[in-house]
């Protein structure tokens, strides 16, 4: 219905004859109400991203470990960068196992530190046989028997054996720095046999070598099984009164020796402490616990 207003001319009536709001008026009211609600929910001042996104605490924690934590995800899979990093770590671990030990270079390094050397092999003829037959890696090849007998004239206090083990990379990188630290801590009254470099060797190979050299104690430095975090971890296995047939319970193990793990100075200090205590107690392994204080003195 249209009514006549004297001042304004014809206008549309806002209500029907019953006093109810027209559809147009109802729609306008709804729009006004919704606009006010939106204005309350979304204030005119812009929302800063920092107010919506919470900081990820994992990167800060990742600085303290090489472990694979907080890798992220893309859908149900890992991000491409993490998949590639995992493949690279796996390749490095495989290379560490199969990489031949550079014996001449290692022998020269020992000579520069003032040590004589001997080179021996286990009964494993090649790397494939070494991996398939662990028992052969624990026994000395018979062609070295006569050579070792020449050094039985004097009973050495400590014999050092360096074996490639399952990571020649670890031996190449860490054996010389560790022996250098050990040399500054050895008691002056101890006698040493030539350092024996063994290829295709397992831990127990050191016991037979030491028995044939009539050594009181033996410490074999050996490449540990590589992982996807550290392919070059070095281990040291120490035995008092070594002989063929010694069990793992008769050995003390110092493991995870590398710059991101146990440092060379700490490993050398721990080994010499064990050797001194073994001479006093005439035992090693489970019968000899490392009870030395963290910053103990060797004097």
Tab-separated table of N, CA and C in Angstrom, residues 134-135 137-140 161 163 201-211 218 220 222 237 239 242-248 251:
chain	number	residue	atom	x	y	z
A	134	UNK	N	80.705	-65.045	11.835
A	134	UNK	CA	81.315	-64.312	12.953
A	134	UNK	C	82.363	-65.117	13.708
A	135	UNK	N	82.212	-66.447	13.726
A	135	UNK	CA	83.166	-67.280	14.456
A	135	UNK	C	84.566	-67.189	13.864
A	137	UNK	N	85.884	-64.562	12.494
A	137	UNK	CA	86.455	-63.273	12.867
A	137	UNK	C	87.003	-63.253	14.280
A	138	UNK	N	86.688	-64.266	15.069
A	138	UNK	CA	87.156	-64.322	16.455
A	138	UNK	C	88.466	-65.088	16.609
A	139	UNK	N	88.928	-65.717	15.544
A	139	UNK	CA	90.131	-66.539	15.637
A	139	UNK	C	91.231	-65.994	14.729
A	140	UNK	N	92.459	-66.095	15.203
A	140	UNK	CA	93.622	-65.594	14.481
A	140	UNK	C	94.020	-66.569	13.377
A	161	UNK	N	95.129	-53.626	20.721
A	161	UNK	CA	94.759	-54.202	19.422
A	161	UNK	C	93.751	-53.256	18.774
A	163	UNK	N	91.104	-53.224	15.686
A	163	UNK	CA	90.424	-54.072	14.704
A	163	UNK	C	89.367	-53.271	13.964
A	201	UNK	N	88.334	-58.470	12.006
A	201	UNK	CA	88.401	-58.928	13.388
A	201	UNK	C	87.139	-58.670	14.183
A	202	UNK	N	86.853	-59.598	15.084
A	202	UNK	CA	85.800	-59.450	16.087
A	202	UNK	C	86.455	-59.211	17.449
A	203	UNK	N	85.616	-58.936	18.455
A	203	UNK	CA	86.136	-58.578	19.776
A	203	UNK	C	87.026	-59.677	20.347
A	204	UNK	N	86.594	-60.928	20.259
A	204	UNK	CA	87.328	-62.028	20.875
A	204	UNK	C	88.688	-62.274	20.234
A	205	UNK	N	88.937	-61.733	19.060
A	205	UNK	CA	90.236	-61.912	18.428
A	205	UNK	C	91.345	-61.328	19.293
A	206	UNK	N	91.060	-60.271	20.001
A	206	UNK	CA	92.057	-59.665	20.872
A	206	UNK	C	92.529	-60.614	21.962
A	207	UNK	N	91.653	-61.492	22.448
A	207	UNK	CA	92.037	-62.428	23.507
A	207	UNK	C	93.089	-63.419	23.017
A	208	UNK	N	92.909	-63.955	21.814
A	208	UNK	CA	93.877	-64.914	21.297
A	208	UNK	C	95.213	-64.247	20.999
A	209	UNK	N	95.176	-63.044	20.435
A	209	UNK	CA	96.420	-62.331	20.163
A	209	UNK	C	97.170	-62.073	21.460
A	210	UNK	N	96.444	-61.629	22.494
A	210	UNK	CA	97.069	-61.341	23.782
A	210	UNK	C	97.623	-62.602	24.427
A	211	UNK	N	96.918	-63.712	24.292
A	211	UNK	CA	97.403	-64.963	24.857
A	211	UNK	C	98.695	-65.399	24.186
A	218	UNK	N	94.557	-56.847	27.846
A	218	UNK	CA	94.385	-56.439	26.452
A	218	UNK	C	93.227	-55.473	26.350
A	220	UNK	N	91.057	-53.940	23.126
A	220	UNK	CA	90.862	-53.944	21.679
A	220	UNK	C	89.953	-52.784	21.303
A	222	UNK	N	87.743	-51.194	18.503
A	222	UNK	CA	87.053	-51.819	17.387
A	222	UNK	C	85.873	-50.966	16.943
A	237	UNK	N	87.115	-52.784	24.291
A	237	UNK	CA	86.818	-53.931	25.145
A	237	UNK	C	88.091	-54.323	25.889
A	239	UNK	N	90.125	-56.684	28.809
A	239	UNK	CA	90.116	-57.992	29.472
A	239	UNK	C	91.392	-58.181	30.279
A	242	UNK	N	93.669	-62.340	29.455
A	242	UNK	CA	92.949	-62.760	28.250
A	242	UNK	C	93.411	-64.127	27.748
A	243	UNK	N	92.489	-64.860	27.206
A	243	UNK	CA	92.779	-66.180	26.639
A	243	UNK	C	91.617	-66.584	25.746
A	244	UNK	N	91.861	-67.547	24.887
A	244	UNK	CA	90.802	-68.037	24.008
A	244	UNK	C	89.675	-68.631	24.861
A	245	UNK	N	88.472	-68.243	24.561
A	245	UNK	CA	87.321	-68.760	25.289
A	245	UNK	C	86.759	-67.812	26.329
A	246	UNK	N	87.355	-66.639	26.484
A	246	UNK	CA	86.800	-65.654	27.415
A	246	UNK	C	85.386	-65.260	26.964
A	247	UNK	N	84.500	-65.143	27.913
A	247	UNK	CA	83.139	-64.733	27.594
A	247	UNK	C	83.001	-63.220	27.726
A	248	UNK	N	81.873	-62.709	27.269
A	248	UNK	CA	81.630	-61.276	27.380
A	248	UNK	C	81.583	-60.821	28.830
A	251	UNK	N	84.751	-59.169	30.195
A	251	UNK	CA	85.261	-57.965	29.555
A	251	UNK	C	84.532	-56.733	30.068
